Coordinates of C-alpha atoms in Angstrom, one line a residue:
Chain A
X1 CA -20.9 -276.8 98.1
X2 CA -18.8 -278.6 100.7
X3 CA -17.0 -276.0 102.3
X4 CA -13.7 -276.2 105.0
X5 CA -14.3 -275.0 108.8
X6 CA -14.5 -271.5 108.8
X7 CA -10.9 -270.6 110.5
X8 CA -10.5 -266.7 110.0
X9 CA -12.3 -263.7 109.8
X10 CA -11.0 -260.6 107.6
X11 CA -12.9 -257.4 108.4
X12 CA -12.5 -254.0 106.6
X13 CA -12.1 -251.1 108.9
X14 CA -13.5 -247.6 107.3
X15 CA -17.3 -248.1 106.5
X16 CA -17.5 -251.5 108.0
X17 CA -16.8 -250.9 111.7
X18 CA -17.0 -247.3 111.8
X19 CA -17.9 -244.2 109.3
X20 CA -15.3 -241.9 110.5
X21 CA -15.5 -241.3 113.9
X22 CA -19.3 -242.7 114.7
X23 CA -18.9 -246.6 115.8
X24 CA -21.7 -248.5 113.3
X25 CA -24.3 -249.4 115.9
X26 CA -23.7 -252.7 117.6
X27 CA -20.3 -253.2 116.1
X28 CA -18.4 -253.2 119.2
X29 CA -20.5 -256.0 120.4
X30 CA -20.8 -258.0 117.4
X31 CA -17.1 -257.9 117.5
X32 CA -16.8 -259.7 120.8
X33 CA -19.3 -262.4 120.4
X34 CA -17.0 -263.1 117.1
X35 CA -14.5 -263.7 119.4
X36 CA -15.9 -266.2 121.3
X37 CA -16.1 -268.4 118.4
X38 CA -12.8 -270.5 117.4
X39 CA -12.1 -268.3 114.2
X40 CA -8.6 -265.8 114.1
X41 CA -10.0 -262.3 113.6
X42 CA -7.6 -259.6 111.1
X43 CA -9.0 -256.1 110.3
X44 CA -7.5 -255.4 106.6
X45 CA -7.9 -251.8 104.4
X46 CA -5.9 -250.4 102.1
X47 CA -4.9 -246.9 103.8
X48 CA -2.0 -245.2 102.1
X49 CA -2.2 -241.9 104.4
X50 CA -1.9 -243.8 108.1
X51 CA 0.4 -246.3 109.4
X52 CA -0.8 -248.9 111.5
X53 CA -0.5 -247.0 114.8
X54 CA -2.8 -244.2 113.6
X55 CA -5.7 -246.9 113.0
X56 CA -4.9 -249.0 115.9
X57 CA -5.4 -245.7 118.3
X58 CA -8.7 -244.6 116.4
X59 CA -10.1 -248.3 116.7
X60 CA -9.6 -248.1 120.3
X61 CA -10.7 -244.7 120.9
X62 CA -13.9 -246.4 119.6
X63 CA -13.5 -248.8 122.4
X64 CA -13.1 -251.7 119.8
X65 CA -11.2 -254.9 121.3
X66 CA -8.2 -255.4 119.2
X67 CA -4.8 -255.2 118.9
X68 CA -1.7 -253.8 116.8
X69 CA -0.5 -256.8 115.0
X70 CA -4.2 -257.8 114.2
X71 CA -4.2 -254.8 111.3
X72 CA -3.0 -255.6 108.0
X73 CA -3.2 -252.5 105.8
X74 CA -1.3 -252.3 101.8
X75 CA 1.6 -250.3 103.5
X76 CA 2.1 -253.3 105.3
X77 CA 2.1 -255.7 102.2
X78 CA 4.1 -253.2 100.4
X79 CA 6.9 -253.3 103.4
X80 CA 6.7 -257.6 103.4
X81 CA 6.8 -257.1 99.5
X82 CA 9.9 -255.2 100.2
X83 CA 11.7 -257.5 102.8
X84 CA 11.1 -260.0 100.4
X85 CA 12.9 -259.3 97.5
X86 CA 15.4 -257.5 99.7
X87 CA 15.4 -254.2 97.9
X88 CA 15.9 -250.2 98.7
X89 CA 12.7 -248.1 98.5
X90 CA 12.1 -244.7 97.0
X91 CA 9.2 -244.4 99.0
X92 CA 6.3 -242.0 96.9
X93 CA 4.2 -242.1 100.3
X94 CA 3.1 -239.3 102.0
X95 CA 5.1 -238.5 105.6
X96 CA 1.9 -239.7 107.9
X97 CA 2.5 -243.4 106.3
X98 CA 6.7 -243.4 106.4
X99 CA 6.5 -244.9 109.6
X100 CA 4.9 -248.3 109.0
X101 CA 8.7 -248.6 106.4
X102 CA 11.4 -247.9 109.6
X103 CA 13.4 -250.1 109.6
X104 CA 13.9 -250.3 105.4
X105 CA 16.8 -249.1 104.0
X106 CA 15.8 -246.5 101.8
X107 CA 19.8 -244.9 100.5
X108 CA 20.8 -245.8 96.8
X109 CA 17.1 -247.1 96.4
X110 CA 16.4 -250.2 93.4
X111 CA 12.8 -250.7 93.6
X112 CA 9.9 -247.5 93.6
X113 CA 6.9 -247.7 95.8
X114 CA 3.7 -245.4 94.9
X115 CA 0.8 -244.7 97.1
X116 CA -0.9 -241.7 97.5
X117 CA 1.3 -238.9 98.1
X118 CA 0.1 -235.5 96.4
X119 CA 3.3 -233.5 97.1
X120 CA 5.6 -236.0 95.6
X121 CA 3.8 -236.3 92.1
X122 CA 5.5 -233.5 90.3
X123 CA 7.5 -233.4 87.4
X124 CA 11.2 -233.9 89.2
X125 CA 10.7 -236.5 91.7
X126 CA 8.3 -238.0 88.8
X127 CA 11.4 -238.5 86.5
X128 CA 13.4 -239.7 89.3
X129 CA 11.2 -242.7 89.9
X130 CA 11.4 -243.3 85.7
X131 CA 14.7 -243.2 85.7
X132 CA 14.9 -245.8 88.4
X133 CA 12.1 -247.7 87.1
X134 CA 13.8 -247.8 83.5
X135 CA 17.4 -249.0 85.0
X136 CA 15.2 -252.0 86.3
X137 CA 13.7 -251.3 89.5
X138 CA 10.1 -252.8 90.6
X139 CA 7.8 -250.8 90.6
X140 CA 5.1 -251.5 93.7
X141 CA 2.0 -249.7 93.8
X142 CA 0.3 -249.7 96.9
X143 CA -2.9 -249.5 95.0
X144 CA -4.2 -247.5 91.7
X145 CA -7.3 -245.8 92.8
X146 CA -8.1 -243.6 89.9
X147 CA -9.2 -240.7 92.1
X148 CA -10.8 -240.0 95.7
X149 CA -13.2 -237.5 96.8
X150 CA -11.5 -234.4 99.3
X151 CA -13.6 -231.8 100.8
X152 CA -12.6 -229.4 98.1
X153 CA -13.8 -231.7 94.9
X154 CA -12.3 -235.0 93.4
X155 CA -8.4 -235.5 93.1
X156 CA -6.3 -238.0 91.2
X157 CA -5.5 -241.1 93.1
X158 CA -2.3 -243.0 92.7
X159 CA -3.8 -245.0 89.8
X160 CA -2.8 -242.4 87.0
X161 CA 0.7 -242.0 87.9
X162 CA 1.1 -245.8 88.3
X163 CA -0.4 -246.2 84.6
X164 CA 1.7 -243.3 83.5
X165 CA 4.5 -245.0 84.8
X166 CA 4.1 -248.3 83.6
X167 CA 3.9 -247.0 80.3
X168 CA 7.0 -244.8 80.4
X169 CA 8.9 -247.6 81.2
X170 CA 6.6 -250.8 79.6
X171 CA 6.7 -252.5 82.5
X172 CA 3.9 -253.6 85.3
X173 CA 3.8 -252.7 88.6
X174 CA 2.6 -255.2 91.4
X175 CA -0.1 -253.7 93.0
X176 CA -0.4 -255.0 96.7
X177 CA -3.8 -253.2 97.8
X178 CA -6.8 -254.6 97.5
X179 CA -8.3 -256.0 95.5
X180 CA -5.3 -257.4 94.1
X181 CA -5.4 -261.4 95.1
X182 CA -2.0 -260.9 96.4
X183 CA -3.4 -258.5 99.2
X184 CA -5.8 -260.9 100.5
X185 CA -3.5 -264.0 100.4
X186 CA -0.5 -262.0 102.4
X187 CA -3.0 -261.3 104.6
X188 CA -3.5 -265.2 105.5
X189 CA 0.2 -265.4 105.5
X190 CA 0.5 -265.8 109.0
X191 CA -2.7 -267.2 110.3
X192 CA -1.6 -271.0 109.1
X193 CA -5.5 -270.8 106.9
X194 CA -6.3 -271.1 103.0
X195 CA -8.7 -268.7 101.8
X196 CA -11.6 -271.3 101.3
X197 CA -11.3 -271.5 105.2
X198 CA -11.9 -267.1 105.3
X199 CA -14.8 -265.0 105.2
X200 CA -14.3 -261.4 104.4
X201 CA -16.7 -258.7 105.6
X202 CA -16.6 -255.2 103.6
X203 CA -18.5 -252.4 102.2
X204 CA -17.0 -252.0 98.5
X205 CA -18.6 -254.7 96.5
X206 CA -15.6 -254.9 94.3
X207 CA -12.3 -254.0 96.2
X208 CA -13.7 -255.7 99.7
X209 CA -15.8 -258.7 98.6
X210 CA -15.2 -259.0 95.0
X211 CA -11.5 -259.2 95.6
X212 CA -11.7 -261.4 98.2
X213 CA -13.8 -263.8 96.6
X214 CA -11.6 -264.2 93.5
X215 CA -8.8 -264.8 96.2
X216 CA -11.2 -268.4 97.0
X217 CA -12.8 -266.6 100.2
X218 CA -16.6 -266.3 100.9
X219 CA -17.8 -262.4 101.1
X220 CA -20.2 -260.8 102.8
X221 CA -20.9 -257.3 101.6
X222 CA -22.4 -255.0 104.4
X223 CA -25.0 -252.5 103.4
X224 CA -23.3 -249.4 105.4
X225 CA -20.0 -247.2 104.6
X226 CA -19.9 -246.6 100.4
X227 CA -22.6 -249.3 99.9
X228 CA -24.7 -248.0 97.3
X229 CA -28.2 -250.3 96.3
X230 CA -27.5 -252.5 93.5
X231 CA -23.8 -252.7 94.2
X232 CA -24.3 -256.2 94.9
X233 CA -25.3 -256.7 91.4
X234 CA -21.9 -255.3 90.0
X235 CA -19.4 -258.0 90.7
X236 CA -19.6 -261.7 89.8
X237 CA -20.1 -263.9 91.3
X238 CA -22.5 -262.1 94.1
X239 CA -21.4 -261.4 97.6
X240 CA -22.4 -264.5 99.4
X241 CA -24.1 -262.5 101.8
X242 CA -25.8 -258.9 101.3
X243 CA -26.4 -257.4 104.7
X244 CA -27.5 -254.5 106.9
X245 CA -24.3 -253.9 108.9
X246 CA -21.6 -255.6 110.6
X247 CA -23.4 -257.0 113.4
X248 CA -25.6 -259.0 111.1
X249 CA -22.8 -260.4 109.0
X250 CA -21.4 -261.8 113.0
X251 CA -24.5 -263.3 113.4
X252 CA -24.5 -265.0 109.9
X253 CA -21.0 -266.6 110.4
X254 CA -22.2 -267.6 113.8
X255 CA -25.4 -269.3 112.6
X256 CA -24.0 -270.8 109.5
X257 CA -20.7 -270.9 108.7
X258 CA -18.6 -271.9 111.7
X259 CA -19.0 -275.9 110.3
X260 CA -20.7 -279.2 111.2
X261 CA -21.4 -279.6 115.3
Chain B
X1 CA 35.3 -243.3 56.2
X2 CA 31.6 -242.8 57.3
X3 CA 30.3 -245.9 54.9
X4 CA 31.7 -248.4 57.3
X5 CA 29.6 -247.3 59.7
X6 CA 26.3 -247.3 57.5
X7 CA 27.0 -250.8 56.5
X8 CA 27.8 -252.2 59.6
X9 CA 24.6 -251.3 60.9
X10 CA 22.4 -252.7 58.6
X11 CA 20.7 -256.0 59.4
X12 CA 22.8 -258.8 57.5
X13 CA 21.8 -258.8 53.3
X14 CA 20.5 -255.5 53.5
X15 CA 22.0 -252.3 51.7
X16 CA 19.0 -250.2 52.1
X17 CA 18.4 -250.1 47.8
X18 CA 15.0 -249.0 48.6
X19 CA 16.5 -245.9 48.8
X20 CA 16.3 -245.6 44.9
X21 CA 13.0 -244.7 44.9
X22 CA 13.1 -242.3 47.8
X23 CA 12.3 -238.4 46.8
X24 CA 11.5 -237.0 50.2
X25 CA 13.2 -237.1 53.7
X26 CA 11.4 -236.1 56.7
X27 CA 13.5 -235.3 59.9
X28 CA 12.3 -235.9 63.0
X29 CA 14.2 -232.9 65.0
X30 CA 14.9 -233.4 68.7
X31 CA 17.5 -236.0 69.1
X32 CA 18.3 -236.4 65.4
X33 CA 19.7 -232.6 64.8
X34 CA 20.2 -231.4 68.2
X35 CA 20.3 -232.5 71.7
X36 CA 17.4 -230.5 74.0
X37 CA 18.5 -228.9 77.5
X38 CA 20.5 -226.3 79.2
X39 CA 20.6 -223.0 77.3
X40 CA 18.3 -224.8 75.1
X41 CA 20.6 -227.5 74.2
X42 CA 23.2 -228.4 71.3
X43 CA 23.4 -229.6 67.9
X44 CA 24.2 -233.3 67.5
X45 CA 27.9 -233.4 65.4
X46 CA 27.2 -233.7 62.2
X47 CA 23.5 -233.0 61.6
X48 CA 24.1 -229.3 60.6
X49 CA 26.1 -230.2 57.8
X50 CA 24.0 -233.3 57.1
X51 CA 20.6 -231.4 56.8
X52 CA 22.5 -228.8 54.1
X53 CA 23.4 -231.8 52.0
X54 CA 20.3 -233.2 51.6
X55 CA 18.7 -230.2 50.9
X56 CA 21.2 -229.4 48.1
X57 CA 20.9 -232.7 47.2
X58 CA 17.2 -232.1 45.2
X59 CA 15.3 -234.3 47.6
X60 CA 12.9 -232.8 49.1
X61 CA 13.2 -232.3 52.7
X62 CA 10.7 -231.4 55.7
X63 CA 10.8 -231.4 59.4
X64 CA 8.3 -232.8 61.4
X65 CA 8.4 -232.2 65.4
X66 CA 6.4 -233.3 68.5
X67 CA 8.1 -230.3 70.1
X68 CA 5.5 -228.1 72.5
X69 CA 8.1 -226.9 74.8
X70 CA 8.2 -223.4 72.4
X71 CA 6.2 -221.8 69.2
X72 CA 7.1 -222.7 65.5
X73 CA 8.3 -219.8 65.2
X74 CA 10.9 -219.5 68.4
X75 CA 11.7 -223.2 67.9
X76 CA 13.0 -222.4 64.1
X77 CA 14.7 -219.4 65.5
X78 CA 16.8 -221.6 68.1
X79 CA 18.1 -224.0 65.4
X80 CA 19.2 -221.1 63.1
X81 CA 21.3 -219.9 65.9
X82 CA 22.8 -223.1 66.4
X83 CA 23.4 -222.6 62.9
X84 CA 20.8 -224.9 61.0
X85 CA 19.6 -223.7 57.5
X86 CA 16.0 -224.2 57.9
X87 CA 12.8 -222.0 57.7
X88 CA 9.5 -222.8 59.6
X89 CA 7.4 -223.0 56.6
X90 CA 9.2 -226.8 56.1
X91 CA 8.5 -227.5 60.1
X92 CA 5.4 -229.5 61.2
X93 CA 4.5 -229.4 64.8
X94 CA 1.4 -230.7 66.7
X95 CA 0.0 -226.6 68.1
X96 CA -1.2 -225.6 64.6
X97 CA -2.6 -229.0 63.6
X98 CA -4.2 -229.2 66.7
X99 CA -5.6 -225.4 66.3
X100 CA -7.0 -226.2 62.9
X101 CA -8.9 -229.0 64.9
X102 CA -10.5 -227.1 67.7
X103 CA -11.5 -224.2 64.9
X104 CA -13.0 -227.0 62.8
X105 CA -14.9 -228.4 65.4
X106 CA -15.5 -225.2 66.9
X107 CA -14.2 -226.4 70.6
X108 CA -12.9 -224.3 73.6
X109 CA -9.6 -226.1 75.5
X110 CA -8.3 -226.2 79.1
X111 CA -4.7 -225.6 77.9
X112 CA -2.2 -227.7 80.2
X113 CA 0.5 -226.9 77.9
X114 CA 4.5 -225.3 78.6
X115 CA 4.1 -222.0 79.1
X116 CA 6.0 -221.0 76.0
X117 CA 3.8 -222.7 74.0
X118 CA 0.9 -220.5 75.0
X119 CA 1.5 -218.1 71.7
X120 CA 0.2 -220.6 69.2
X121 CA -3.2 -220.2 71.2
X122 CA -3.7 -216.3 71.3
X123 CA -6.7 -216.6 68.7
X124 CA -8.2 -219.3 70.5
X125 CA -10.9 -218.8 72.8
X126 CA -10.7 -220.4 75.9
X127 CA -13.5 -219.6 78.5
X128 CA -16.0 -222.9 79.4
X129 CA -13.6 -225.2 77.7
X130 CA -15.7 -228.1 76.2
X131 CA -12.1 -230.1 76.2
X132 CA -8.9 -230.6 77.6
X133 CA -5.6 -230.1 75.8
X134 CA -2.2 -231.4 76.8
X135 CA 1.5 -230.4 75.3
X136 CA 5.0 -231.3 76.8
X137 CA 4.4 -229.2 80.0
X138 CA 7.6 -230.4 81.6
X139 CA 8.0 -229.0 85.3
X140 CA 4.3 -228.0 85.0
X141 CA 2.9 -231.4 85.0
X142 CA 3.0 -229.9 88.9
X143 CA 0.0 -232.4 90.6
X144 CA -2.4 -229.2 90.8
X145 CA -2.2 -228.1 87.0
X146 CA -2.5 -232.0 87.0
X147 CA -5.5 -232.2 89.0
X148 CA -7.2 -229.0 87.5
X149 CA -6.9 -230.6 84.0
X150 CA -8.7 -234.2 85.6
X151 CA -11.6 -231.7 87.2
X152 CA -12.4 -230.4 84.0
X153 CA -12.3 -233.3 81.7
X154 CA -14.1 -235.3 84.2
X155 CA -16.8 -232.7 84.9
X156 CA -17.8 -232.4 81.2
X157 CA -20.6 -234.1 80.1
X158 CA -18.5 -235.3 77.3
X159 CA -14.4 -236.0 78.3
X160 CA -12.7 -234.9 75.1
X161 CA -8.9 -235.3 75.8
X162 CA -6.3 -234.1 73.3
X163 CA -2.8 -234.4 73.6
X164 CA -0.1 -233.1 71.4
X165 CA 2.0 -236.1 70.9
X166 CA 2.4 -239.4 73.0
X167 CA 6.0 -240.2 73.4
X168 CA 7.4 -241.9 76.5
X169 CA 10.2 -240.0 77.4
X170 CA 12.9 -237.7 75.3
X171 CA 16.6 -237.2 76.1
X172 CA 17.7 -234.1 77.7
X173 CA 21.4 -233.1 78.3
X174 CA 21.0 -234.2 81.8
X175 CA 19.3 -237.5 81.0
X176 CA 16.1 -238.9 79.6
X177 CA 12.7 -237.2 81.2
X178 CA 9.1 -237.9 80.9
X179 CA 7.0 -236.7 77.8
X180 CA 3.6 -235.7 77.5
X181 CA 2.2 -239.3 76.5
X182 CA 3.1 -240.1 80.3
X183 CA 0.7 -237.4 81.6
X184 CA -2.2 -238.4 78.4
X185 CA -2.3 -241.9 79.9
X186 CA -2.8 -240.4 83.5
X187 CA -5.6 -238.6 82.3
X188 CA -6.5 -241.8 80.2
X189 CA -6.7 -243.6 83.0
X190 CA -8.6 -241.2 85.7
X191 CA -10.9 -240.4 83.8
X192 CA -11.8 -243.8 81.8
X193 CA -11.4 -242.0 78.7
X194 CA -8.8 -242.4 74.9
X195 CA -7.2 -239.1 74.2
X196 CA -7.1 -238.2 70.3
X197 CA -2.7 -237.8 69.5
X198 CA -2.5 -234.6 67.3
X199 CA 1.1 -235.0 66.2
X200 CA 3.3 -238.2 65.3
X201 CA 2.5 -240.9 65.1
X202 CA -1.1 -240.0 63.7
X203 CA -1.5 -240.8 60.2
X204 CA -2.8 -237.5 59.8
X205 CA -0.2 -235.6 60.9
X206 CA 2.2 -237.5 58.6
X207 CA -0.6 -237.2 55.6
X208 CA -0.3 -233.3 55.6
X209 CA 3.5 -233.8 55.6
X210 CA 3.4 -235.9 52.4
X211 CA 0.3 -233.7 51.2
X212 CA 3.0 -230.7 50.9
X213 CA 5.7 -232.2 49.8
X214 CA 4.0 -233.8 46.9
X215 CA 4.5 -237.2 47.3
X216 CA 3.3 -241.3 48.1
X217 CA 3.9 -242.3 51.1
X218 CA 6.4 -244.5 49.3
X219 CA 8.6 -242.3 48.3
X220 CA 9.4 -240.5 51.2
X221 CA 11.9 -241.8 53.9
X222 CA 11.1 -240.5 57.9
X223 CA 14.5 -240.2 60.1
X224 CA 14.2 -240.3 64.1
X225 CA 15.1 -241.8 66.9
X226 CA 11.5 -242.7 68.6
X227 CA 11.0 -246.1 67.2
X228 CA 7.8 -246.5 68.0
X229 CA 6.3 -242.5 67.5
X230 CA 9.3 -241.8 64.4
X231 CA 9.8 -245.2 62.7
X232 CA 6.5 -247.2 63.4
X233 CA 4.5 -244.2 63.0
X234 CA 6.0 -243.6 59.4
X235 CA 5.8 -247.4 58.7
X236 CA 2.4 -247.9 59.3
X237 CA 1.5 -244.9 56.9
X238 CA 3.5 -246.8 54.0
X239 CA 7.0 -244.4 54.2
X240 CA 10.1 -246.6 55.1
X241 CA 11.6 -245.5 58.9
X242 CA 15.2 -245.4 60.0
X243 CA 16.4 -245.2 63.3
X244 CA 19.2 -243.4 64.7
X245 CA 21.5 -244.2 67.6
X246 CA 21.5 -240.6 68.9
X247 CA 18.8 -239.2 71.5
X248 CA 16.3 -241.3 73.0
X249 CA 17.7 -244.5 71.5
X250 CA 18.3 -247.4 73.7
X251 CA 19.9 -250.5 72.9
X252 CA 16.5 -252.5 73.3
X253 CA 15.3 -250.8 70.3
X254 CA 16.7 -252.9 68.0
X255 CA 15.3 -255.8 69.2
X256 CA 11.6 -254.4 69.5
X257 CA 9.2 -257.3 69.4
X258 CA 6.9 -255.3 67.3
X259 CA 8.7 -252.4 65.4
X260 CA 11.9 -253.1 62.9
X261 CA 13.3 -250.3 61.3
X262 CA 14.4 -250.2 57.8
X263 CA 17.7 -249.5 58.9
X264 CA 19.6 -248.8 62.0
X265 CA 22.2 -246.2 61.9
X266 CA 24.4 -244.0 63.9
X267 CA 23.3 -240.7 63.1
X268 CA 21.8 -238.5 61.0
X269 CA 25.2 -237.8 58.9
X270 CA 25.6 -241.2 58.5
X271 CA 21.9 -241.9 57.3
X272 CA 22.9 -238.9 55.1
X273 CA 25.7 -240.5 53.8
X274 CA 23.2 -243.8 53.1
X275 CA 21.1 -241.9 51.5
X276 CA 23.1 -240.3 49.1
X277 CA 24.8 -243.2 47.8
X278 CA 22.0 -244.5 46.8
X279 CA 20.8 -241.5 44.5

């Protein structure tokens, strides 16, 4: 299959480069040999609890080269989403991710936005969001994980109240996050590439590579973070590329994707 | 005169003769006799008088509710004092149905229900629930009774979710507010599971309606203002459905693209007045 130069590099952050605060062994390294090579590098995820600052300061903490504006999280396609159609936000975030919205007006709000905010899912502010919802507002859902796991047990994610929702109002929301295509092509928006010219490197077989190779891009699906064996097997087409860690996904791309010499 | 009205509404070469052979009226009761809200809300003008001419009318007449936010029996009680003439032995509501159910299949719930509901569960045992059960919980669809409920039902070995009802939304005094269908799919969702509906629109809930009133499916008429829970629910057990323009209606519902009522009409006093002509 006759395939474009390789022109940009999407990398997920949690599992991928690091596992909270342990750096995955050789990443940092791996990381600035793929910057060496001609391709634009973005690190993607689809946090709904941190703005961009938050993961910026971790990542360099963990002595990782990068910068702000290379981060492109779903609170960041939710806010472009937002800009876009010029509309007011009721923002069902929690307080740690208001930040990456200054800016927004958010008075007399038209559209609803729901990630994954605990203390706003109760029955009043609930109804507020139908009632705008119902009067025609979008509703944007930053993603609709059905639950996560917290260190007291499992808790619903923002999936439920996004379905329940979409069926008090029969409408459907846009969902920006991964794996939504939409995620992954916003992403490009400003790197002047098409997504047969991107690889993306990730350690959930279906939101990271999965998603990401339904957008058109090649994925390599790294064996560290939430990998569990035979995850490979669950999304299809395969992952282009099943391997150990980050730093032998680098040395893949190097070897045999950067095009002809 | 009130006929205008009736007529007007109808869809063009319609007069609603069907009504001929109708021998039974069921009410839907929230947003066809009375309002719900503050103080525990208010009658809709003209449905008190309405429901005493139909029953002196000879049809026979039954109520059938999705209302969990109270018992049967303190439900009844508030309509009397608004100064409705009915008794709770004609009153169907999901709570007993559904109690009948977890006897029969000998089942212990995880009750997220409104608190004044809790009565209709005093003989039901409720340690280790095997299943989850959810009623119109209103302000306590808080996210922890939320979450509680998804622990259970997803730590069980086999998710059995019931809910009492599945509507979308019902009209309050101080505007329309999410029901408990809102909350079902939720749990639907998180927990990759189909709830079973114990209430309207199951068939079976309208089949024990018709069982005690002694009639077809065909001969009985069901009044609401839920098109798809009230009208489609009664339509697709053979009754004929009318909608009313009080409550939850919404303009949109008369131009459903799967659900047409059999007729369209203001209120109940002025499907009343319909229905009466015609008999």
């Amino acid at each position: 299959m006759s395939r474009r130069t390789l022109k940009a590099v999407l990398i997920d952050l949690s599992g991928t480069l690091h596992i909270e605060d342990a750096v995955v062994p050789g990443a940092q390294e791996a990381l600035a040999r793929l910057r060496q090579s001609p391709v634009t590098v973005k690190f993607v995820t689809n946090t709904t609890k941190e703005c961009k600052r938050t993961l910026f300061e971790r990542l360099r903490r963990l002595n990782f080269d990068l910068q702000e504006r290379e981060i492109f999280t779903s609170l960041t396609a939710a806010r472009n989403l937002l800009e876009q159609r010029a509309v007011r936000p009721l923002l069902l975030v929690e307080d740690s991710a208001l930040e990456d919205f200054t800016g927004l007006e958010t008075s007399d709000p038209n559209a609803v936005v729901i990630g994954l905010a605990p203390e706003h899912f109760n029955y009043q502010t609930l109804n507020k969001a139908f009632r705008l919802i119902l009067d025609g507002a979008p509703l944007i859902a930053i993603h609709k994980a059905r639950y996560y796991k917290r260190k007291d047990g499992l808790a619903l994610g923002p999936g439920p109240f996004v379905t329940g929702l979409e069926y008090a109002t029969d409408t459907k929301a846009t969902v920006v996050g991964k794996p939504e295509k939409a995620f992954f092509l916003e992403a490009l928006r400003d790197l002047n590439c098409s997504p047969e010219e991107t690889v993306m490197i990730g350690d959930d077989a279906r939101d990271d590579v999965g998603g990401a190779q339904n957008a058109g891009m090649l994925g390599i699906l790294v064996k560290t973070g939430k990998y569990r064996p035979g995850d490979e097997g669950k999304i299809n087409p395969p992952p282009h590329l099943t391997c150990d860690s980050f730093p032998e996904a680098v040395n893949h791309i190097l070897e045999h994707l950067l095009g002809s010499k | 005169m009130r006929m205008r009205t009736c007529v007007s509404s109808m869809a063009a070469g319609s007069s609603m003769e069907w009504l001929k052979s109708v021998k039974g009226v069921i009410l839907d009761m929230c947003g066809v006799l009375y309002d719900s809200g503050e103080g525990g809300g208010q009658a809709i003008h003209g449905s008190i008088e309405a429901v005493k001419r139909l029953m002196d009318s000879g049809l026979i007449v039954r109520f059938c509710t999705n209302e969990t936010q109270n018992t049967r029996e303190k439900f009844v009680q508030k309509l009397r004092a608004m100064g409705f003439d009915i008794s709770v032995s004609h009153v169907f509501s999901p709570a007993p149905a559904l109690v009948r159910i977890l006897r029969e299949r000998r089942l212990r719930p995880h009750l997220l229900v409104h608190d004044d509901l809790m009565p209709e569960f005093d003989d039901v045992d409720t340690s280790s629930p095997n299943c989850v059960v959810i009623g119109d919980a209103a302000d306590k669809f808080s996210y922890q009774n939320l979450n509680e409920a998804f622990r259970v039902l997803i730590g069980l070995e086999k998710p059995l979710l019931f809910s009492l009802g599945q509507g979308r939304y019902y009209k309050e005094t101080d505007g329309l507010k999410l029901d408990v269908g809102v909350f079902m799919k939720a749990l639907e969702y998180a927990c990759d599971v189909q709830a079973e509906v114990v209430g309207k629109p199951s068939a079976d809930f309208f089949q024990t309606v018709l069982n005690d009133m002694s009639l077809q499916p065909h001969e009985a008429v069901m009044i609401g203002d839920d098109l798809l829970n009230d009208v489609g629910g009664a339509q697709r057990c053979g009754m004929k459905g009318i909608q009313v323009r009080t409550g939850k209606y919404r303009p949109s519902d008369e131009k459903h693209p799967s659900v047409r009522a059999d007729g369209y009409v203001d209120d109940l006093a002025a499907a009343t007045d319909a229905i009466l002509t015609n008999h």
